[in-house]
Short mmCIF file of C-alpha atoms in Angstrom, two decimals:
data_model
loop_
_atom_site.label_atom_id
_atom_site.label_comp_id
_atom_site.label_asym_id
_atom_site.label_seq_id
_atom_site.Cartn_x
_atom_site.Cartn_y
_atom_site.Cartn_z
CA UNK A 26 8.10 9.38 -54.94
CA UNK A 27 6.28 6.36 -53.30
CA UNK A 28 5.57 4.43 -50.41
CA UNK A 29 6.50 0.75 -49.74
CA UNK A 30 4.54 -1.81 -51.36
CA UNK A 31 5.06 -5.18 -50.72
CA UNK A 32 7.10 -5.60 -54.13
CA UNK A 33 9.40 -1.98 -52.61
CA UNK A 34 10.15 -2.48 -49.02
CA UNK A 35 11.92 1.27 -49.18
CA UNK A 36 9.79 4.22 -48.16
CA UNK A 37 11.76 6.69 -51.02
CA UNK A 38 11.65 10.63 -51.84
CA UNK A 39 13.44 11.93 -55.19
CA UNK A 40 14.49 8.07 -55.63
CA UNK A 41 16.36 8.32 -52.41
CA UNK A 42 15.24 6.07 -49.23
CA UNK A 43 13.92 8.79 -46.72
CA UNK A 44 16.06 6.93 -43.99
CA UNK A 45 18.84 8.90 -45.55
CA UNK A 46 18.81 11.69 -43.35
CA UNK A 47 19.43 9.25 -40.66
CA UNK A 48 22.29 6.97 -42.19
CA UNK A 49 24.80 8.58 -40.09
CA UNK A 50 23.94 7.23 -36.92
CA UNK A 51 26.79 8.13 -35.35
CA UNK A 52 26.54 11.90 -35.92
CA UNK A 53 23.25 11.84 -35.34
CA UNK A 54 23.19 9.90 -31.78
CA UNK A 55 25.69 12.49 -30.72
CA UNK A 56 23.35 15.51 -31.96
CA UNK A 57 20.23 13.78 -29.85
CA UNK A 58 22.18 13.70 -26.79
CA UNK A 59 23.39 16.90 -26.87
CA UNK A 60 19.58 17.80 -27.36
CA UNK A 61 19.00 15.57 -24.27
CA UNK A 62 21.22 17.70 -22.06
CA UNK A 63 20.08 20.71 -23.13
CA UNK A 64 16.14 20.55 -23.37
CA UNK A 65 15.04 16.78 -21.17
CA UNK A 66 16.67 18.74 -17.83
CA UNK A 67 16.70 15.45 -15.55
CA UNK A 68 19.90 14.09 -18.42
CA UNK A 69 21.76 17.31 -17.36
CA UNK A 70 22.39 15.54 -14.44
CA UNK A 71 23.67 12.51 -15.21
CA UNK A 72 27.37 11.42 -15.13
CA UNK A 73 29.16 12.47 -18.30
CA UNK A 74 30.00 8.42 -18.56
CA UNK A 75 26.52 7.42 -18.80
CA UNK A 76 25.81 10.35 -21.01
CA UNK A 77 28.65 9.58 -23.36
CA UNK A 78 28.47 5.58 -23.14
CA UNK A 79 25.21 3.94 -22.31
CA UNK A 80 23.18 6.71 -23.47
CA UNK A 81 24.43 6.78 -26.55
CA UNK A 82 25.08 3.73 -27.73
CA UNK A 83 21.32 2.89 -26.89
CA UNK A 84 20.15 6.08 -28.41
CA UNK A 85 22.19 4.57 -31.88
CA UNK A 86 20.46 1.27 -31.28
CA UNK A 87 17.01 3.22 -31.61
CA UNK A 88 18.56 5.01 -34.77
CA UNK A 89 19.47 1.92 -36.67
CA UNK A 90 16.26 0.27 -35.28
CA UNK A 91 14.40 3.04 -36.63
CA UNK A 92 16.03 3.02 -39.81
CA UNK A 93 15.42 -0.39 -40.28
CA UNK A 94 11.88 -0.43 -40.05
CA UNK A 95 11.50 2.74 -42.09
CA UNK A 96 13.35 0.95 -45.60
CA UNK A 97 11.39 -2.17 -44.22
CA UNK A 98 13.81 -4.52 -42.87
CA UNK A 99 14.37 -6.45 -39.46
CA UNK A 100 17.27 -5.72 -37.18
CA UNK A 101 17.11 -9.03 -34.52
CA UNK A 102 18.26 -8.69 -31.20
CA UNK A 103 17.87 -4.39 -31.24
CA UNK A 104 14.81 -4.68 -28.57
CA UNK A 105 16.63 -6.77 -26.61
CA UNK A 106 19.55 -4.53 -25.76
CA UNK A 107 16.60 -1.70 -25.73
CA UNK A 108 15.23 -3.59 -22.94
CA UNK A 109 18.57 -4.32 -21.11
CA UNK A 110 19.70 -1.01 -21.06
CA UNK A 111 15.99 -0.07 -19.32
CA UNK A 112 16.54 -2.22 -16.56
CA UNK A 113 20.17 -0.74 -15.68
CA UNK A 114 18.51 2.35 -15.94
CA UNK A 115 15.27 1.43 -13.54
CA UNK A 116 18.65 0.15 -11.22
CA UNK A 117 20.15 3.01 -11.20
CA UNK A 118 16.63 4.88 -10.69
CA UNK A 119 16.51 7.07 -13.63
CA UNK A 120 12.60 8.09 -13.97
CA UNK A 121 10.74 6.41 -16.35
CA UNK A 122 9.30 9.45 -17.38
CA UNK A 123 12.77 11.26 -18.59
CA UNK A 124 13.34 7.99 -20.60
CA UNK A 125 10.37 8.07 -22.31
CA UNK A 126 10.39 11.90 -22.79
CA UNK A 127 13.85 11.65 -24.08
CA UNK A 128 12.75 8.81 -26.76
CA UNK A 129 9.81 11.36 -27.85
CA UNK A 130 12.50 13.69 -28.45
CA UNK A 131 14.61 11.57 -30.30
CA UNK A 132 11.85 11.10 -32.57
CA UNK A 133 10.78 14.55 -33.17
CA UNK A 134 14.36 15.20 -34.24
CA UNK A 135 14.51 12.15 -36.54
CA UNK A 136 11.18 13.32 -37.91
CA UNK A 137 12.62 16.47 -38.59
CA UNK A 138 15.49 15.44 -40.26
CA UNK A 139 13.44 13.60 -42.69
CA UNK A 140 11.36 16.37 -43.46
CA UNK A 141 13.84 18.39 -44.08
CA UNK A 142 15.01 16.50 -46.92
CA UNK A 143 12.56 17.67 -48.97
CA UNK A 144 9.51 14.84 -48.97
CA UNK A 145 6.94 17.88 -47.09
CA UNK A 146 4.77 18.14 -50.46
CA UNK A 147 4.52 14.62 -50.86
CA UNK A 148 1.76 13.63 -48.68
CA UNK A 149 1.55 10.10 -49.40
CA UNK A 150 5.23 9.72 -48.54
CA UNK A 151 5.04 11.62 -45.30
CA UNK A 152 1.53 9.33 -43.97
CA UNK A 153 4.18 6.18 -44.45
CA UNK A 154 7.01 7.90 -42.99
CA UNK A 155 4.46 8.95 -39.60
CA UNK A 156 3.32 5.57 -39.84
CA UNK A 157 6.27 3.54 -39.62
CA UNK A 158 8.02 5.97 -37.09
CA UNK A 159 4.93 5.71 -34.90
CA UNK A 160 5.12 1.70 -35.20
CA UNK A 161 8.68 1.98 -34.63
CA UNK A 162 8.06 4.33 -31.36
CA UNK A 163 5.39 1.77 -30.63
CA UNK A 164 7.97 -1.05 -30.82
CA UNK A 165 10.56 1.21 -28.47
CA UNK A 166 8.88 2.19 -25.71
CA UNK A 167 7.23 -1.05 -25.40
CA UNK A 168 10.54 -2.42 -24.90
CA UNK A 169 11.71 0.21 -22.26
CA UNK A 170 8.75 -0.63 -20.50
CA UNK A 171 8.77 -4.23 -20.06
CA UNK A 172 12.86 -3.90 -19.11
CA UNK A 173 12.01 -1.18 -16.92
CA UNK A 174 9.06 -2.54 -14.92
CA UNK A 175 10.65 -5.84 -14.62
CA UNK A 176 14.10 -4.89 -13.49
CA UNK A 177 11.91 -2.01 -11.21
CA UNK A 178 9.63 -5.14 -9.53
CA UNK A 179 12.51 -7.36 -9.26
CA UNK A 180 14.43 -4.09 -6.75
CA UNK A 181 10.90 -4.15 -4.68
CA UNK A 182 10.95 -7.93 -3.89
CA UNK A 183 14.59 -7.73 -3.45
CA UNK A 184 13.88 -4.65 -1.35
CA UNK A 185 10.45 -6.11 0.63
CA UNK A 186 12.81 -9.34 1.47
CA UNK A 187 15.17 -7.36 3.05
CA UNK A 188 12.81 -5.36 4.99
CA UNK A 189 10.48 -9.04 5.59
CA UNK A 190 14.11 -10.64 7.19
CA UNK A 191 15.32 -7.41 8.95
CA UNK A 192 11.74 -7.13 10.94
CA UNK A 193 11.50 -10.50 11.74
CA UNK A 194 14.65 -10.43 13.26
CA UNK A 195 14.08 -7.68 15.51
CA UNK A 196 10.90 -9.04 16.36
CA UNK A 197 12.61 -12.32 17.29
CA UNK A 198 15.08 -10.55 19.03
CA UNK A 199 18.06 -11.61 16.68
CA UNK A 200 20.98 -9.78 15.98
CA UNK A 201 20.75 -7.27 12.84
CA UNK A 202 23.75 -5.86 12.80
CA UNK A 203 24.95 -8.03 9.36
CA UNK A 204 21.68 -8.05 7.82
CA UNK A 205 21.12 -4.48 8.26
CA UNK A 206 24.76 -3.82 6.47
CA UNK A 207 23.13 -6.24 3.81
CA UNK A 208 19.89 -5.20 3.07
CA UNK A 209 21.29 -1.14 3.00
CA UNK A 210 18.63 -0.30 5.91
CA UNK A 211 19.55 1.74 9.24
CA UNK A 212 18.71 -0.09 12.14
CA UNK A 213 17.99 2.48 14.98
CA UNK A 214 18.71 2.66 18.94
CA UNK A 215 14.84 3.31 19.62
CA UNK A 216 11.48 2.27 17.81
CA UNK A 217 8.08 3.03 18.03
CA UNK A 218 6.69 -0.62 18.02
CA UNK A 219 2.88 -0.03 16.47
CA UNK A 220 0.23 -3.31 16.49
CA UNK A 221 -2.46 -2.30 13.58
CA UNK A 222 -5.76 -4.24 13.10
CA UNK A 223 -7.21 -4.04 9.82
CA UNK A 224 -11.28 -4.75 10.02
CA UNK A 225 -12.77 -6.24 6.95
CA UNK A 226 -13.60 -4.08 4.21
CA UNK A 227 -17.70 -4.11 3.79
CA UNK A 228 -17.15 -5.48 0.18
CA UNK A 229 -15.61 -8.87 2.05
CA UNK A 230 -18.95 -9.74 3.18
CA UNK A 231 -20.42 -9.62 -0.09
CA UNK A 232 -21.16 -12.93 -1.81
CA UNK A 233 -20.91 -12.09 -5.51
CA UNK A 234 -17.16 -10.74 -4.57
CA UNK A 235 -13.78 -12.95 -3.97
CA UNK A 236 -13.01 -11.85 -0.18
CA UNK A 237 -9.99 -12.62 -0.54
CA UNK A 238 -9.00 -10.33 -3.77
CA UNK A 239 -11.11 -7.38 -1.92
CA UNK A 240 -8.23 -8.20 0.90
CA UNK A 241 -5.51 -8.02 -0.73
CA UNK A 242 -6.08 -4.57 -2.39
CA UNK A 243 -6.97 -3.52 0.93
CA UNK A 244 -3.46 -4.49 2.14
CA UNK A 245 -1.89 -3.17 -1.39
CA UNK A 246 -3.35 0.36 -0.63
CA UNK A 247 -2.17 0.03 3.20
CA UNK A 248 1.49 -0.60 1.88
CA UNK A 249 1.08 1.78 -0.90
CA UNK A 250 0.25 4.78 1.92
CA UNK A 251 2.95 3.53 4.00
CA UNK A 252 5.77 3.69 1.19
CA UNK A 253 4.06 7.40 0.45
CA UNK A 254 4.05 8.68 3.65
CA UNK A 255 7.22 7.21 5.28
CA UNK A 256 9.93 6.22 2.83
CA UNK A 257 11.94 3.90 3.29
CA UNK A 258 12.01 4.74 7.16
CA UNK A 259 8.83 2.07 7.92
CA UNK A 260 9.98 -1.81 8.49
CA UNK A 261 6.37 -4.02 8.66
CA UNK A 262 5.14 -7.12 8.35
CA UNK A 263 1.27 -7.33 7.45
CA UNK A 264 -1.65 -9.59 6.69
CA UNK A 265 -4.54 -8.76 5.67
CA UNK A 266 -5.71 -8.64 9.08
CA UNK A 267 -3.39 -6.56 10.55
CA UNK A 268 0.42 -6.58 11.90
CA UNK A 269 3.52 -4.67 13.36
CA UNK A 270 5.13 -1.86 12.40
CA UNK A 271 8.18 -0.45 13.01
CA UNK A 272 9.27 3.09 12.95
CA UNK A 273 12.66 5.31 13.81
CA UNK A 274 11.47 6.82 16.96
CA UNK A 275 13.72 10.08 16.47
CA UNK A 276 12.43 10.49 13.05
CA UNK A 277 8.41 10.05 13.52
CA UNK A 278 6.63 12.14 16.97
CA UNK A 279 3.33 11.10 18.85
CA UNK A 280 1.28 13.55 16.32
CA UNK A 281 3.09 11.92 13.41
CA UNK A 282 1.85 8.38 13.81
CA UNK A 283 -2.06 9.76 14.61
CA UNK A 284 -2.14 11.20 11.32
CA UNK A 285 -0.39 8.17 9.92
CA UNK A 286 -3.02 6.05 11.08
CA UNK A 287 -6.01 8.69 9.74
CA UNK A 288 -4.33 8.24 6.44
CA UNK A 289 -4.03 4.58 6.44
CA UNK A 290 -7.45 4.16 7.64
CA UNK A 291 -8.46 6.49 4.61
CA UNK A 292 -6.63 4.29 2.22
CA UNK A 293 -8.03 1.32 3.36
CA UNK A 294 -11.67 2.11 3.18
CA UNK A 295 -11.77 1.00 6.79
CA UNK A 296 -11.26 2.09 9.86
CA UNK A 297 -7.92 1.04 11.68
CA UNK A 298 -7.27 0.59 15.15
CA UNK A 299 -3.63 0.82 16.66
CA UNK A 300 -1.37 0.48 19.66
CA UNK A 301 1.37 2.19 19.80
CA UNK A 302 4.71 2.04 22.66
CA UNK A 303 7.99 2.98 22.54
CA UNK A 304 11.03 0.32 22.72
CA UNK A 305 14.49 -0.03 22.91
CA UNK A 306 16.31 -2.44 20.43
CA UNK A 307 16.71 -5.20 23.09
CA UNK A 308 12.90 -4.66 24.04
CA UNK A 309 11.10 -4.73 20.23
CA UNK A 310 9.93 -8.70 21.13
CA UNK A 311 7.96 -8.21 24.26
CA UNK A 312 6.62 -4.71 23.38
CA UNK A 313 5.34 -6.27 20.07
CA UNK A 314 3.64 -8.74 22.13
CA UNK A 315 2.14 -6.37 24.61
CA UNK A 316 0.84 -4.35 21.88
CA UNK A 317 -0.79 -6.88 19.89
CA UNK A 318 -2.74 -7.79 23.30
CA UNK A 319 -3.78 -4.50 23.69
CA UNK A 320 -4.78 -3.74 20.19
CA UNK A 321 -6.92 -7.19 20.81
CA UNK A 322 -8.34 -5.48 23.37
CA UNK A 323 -9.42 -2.17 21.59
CA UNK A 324 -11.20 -4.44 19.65
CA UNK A 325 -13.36 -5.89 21.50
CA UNK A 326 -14.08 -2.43 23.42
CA UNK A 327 -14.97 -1.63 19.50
CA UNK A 328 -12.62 1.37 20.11
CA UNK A 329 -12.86 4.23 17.30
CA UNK A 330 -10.08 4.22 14.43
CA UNK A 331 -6.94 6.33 16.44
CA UNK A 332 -3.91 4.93 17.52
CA UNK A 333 -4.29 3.97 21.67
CA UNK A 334 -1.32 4.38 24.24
CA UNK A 335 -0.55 1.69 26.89
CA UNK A 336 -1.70 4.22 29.63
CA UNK A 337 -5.66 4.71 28.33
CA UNK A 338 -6.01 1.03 28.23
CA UNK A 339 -4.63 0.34 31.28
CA UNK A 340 -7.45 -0.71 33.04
CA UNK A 341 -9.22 -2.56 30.64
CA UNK A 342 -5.54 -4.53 29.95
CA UNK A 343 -5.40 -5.24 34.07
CA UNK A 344 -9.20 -6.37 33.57
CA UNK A 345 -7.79 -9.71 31.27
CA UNK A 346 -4.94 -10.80 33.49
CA UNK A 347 -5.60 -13.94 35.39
CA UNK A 348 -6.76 -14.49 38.70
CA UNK A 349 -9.77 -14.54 41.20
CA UNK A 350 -11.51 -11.81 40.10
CA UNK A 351 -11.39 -11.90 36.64
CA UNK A 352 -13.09 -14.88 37.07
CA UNK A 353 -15.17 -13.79 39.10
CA UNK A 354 -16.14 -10.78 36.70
CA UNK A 355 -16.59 -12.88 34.20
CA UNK A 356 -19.27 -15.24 35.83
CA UNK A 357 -21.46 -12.30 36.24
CA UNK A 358 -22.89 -12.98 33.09
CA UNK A 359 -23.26 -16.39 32.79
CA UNK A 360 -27.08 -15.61 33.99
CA UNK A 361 -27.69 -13.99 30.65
CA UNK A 362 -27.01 -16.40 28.25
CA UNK A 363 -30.26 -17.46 28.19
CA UNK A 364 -31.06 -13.86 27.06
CA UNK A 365 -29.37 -13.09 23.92
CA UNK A 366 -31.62 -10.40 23.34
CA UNK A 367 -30.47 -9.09 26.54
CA UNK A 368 -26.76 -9.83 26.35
CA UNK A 369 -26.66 -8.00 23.21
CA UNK A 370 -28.97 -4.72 23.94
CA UNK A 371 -26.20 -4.69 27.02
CA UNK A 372 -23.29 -4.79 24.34
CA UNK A 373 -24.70 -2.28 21.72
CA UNK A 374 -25.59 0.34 25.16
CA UNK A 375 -21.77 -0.03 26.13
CA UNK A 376 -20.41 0.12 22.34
CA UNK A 377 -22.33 3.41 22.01
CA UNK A 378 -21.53 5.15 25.37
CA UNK A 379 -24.39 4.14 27.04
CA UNK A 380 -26.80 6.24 24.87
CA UNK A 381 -30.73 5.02 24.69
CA UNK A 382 -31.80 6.59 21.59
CA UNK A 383 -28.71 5.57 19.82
CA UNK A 384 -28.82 2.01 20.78
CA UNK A 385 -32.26 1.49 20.09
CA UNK A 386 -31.81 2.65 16.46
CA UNK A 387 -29.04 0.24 16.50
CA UNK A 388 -30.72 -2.57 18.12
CA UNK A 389 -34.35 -1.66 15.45
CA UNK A 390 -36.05 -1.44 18.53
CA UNK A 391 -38.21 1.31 20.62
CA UNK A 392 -36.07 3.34 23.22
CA UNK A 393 -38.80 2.21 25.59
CA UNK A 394 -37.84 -1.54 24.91
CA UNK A 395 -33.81 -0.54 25.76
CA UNK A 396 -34.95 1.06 29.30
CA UNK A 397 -37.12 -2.46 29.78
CA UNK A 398 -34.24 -4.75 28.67
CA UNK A 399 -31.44 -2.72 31.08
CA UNK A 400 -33.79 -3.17 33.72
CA UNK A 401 -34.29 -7.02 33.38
CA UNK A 402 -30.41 -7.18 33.13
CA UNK A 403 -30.47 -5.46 36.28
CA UNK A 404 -32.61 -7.88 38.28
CA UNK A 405 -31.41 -10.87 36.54
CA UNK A 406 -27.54 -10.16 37.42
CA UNK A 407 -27.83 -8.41 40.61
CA UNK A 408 -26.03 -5.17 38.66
CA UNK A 409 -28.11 -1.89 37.20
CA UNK A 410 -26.78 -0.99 34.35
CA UNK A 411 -27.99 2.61 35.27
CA UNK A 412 -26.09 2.80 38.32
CA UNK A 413 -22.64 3.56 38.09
CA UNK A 414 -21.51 0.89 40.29
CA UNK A 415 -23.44 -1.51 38.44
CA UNK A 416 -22.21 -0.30 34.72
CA UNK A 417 -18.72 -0.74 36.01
CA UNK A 418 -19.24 -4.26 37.27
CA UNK A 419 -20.95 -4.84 33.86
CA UNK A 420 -18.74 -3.44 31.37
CA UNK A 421 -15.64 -5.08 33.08
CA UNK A 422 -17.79 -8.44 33.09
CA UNK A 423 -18.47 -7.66 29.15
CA UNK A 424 -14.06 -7.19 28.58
CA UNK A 425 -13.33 -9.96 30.16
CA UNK A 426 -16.47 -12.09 28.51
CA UNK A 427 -15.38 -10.95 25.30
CA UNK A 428 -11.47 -11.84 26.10
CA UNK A 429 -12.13 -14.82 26.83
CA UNK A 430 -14.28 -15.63 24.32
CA UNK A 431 -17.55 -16.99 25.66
CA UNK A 432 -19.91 -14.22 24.13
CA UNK A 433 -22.11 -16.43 21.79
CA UNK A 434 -24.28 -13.41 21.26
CA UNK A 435 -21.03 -11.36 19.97
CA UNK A 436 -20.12 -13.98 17.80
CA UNK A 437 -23.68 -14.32 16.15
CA UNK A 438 -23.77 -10.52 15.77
CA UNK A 439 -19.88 -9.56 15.47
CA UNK A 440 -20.65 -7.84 12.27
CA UNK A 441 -23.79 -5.76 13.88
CA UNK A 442 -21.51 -4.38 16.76
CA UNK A 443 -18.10 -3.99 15.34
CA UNK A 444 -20.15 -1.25 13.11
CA UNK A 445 -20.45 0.55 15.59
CA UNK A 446 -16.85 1.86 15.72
CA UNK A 447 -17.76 3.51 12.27
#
């Protein structure tokens, strides 16, 4: 007995190779996949053509692959089929796992069959046999991975262009009818038409990190959650910062997309705001639009992480439209932007419900100093902020600032007071 050198390539026992056992590959294919079906309970149901065809001709290319490496010669071209057959199998969406599990059998009953030909007290013999079976499993599953993930990434992008053309289409108010036939994906009388904003993640304002990688894997995790939790039933399209989605309205209920939104916001690390309203096919374009205004809007109020319905925002939304007034509201102000101190105490004290203590710790100031500066915004715009006529005039003045886009106080502390939702 010995083990290859490089003057024997064979790994032998009594002057035999110990491939021996193995030789038959035919026999011994068929003996695997009857194991297959019997023990690795996910084969059991596959169609006997699969079993009897694919299955076993690749389970013989292993064999002779196997055999191969144990008397120390190359077999070209064996990995590739290996990794062919993996990606019909990732098509057909045959779990990884029962591949692999089924190649760890096969190799238990190879192993077997070599020990049973009578090498077990030659210890030397049975290290090289372990050896070059595990660099021959090495060499196997290697190659079912690489088909399998390839094929399986290739059936996502095909899969996430479908559902990328399909959206935009009923965003744009196309007709789906042939591309939903194409891409395989029910289009549906009725959808709940959802606007999401996505804040930055705290680790995008850090310096010594690429913002725009911390992004991303926010937006990975936010499509990972949504695959989880609805399927295939969820058409999107996101950014980073935010987008639409789409879901069957018969299929998903109010309380369904408010713990939707909880579990997005947990797997994005931040909190997310949405707006959610229900739409007919024909209507998906202008509801999208209406939502993304309102979801805006929520925003700026610095609105907690929930999804909003048209009818709580209602005012607020009738607050931006144009006209008189809302320019008029929006001049209120204009006397305090030589106060920035004052313009933002009077932001923070809205943001957190118009609670002293609270906005003082906010602000780093006394509680004292809040009461002085919400008095001096009193007499310097003509509205208390402590009378309720006055903290209606102001926090409608604030919207429609803030709309607009005129607040240089809430730009120079955006970061401050969007906290404040957490």
């Amino acid at each position: 007995m010995s083990v290859t050198t490089s003057s024997e390539p064979f790994l032998t026992s009594s002057g035999r190779p110990v491939s021996t056992p193995l030789k038959d590959v035919r026999t011994v294919s068929r003996q695997m996949v009857g194991h297959f079906i019997e023990n690795v309970v996910p084969c059991a149901t596959l169609p006997g053509e699969a079993l009897h065809g694919d299955v076993t001709t690749i389970t013989r290319v292993c064999l002779e692959l196997t055999r191969s490496m144990l008397d120390g010669r190359d077999l070209p071209g064996r990995t590739e089929r290996v990794r062919a057959a993996a990606a019909g199998w990732a098509r057909e969406g045959i779990p990884i796992d029962t591949i692999q599990h089924a190649i760890h059998e096969g190799f238990k009953i190879g192993f077997d069959l070599i020990l049973a030909n009578g090498i077990t007290q030659d210890h030397e013999t049975v290290a090289g046999v372990a050896l070059r079976l595990m660099e021959a499993l090495d060499m196997i599953t290697s190659a079912v991975s690489v088909g399998y993930v390839r094929e399986l990434r290739s059936v996502v992008s095909e899969h996430h262009t479908a559902v990328h053309t399909l959206t935009s289409a009923l965003l744009g108010g196309q007709s789906t009818s042939t591309m939903a036939r194409e891409c395989g994906i029910e289009v549906v009388d009725e959808y709940h038409v959802v606007g999401l904003e996505l804040p930055r993640h705290p680790d995008e304002f850090d310096s010594a990190l690429d913002a725009n990688v911390v992004a991303r894997r926010k937006l990975r995790r936010v499509q990972a959650e949504l695959a989880n939790r609805c399927g295939g039933k969820v058409l999107s399209l996101l950014s980073v910062d935010g987008g639409t989605l789409l879901l069957p309205a018969p299929q998903f209920s109010d309380s369904d997309l408010d713990e939707l939104i909880g579990h997005l916001s947990t797997a994005a690390h931040v909190p997310v705001r949405a707006v959610s309203m229900t739409a007919a096919h024909a209507e998906i374009p202008m509801v999208a639009e209406q939502v993304h205004e309102l979801v805006d809007i929520v925003h700026r109020l610095g609105g907690e992480s929930r999804v909003y319905r048209p009818h709580e925002l209602a005012f607020e939304y009738q607050l931006t439209r144009p006209g008189p007034a809302r320019d008029y509201l929006s001049s209120v102000l204009d006397s305090l932007e030589a106060h920035p101190d004052l313009l933002l105490t009077l932001e923070v004290h809205m943001a957190t419900n118009m609670q002293r203590n609270l906005s003082a710790r906010k602000l780093h100031v006394h509680a004292n100093t809040v009461d002085y500066r919400l008095k001096r915004i009193g007499e310097i715009t003509g509205f208390d902020p402590t009378d309720l006529t006055g903290l209606c005039h102001l926090r409608a003045a604030l919207l429609i600032r803030s709309h607009r886009g005129r607040s240089a106080a809430r730009t120079r502390h955006s970061q401050q007071v969007d906290s404040l939702a957490g």
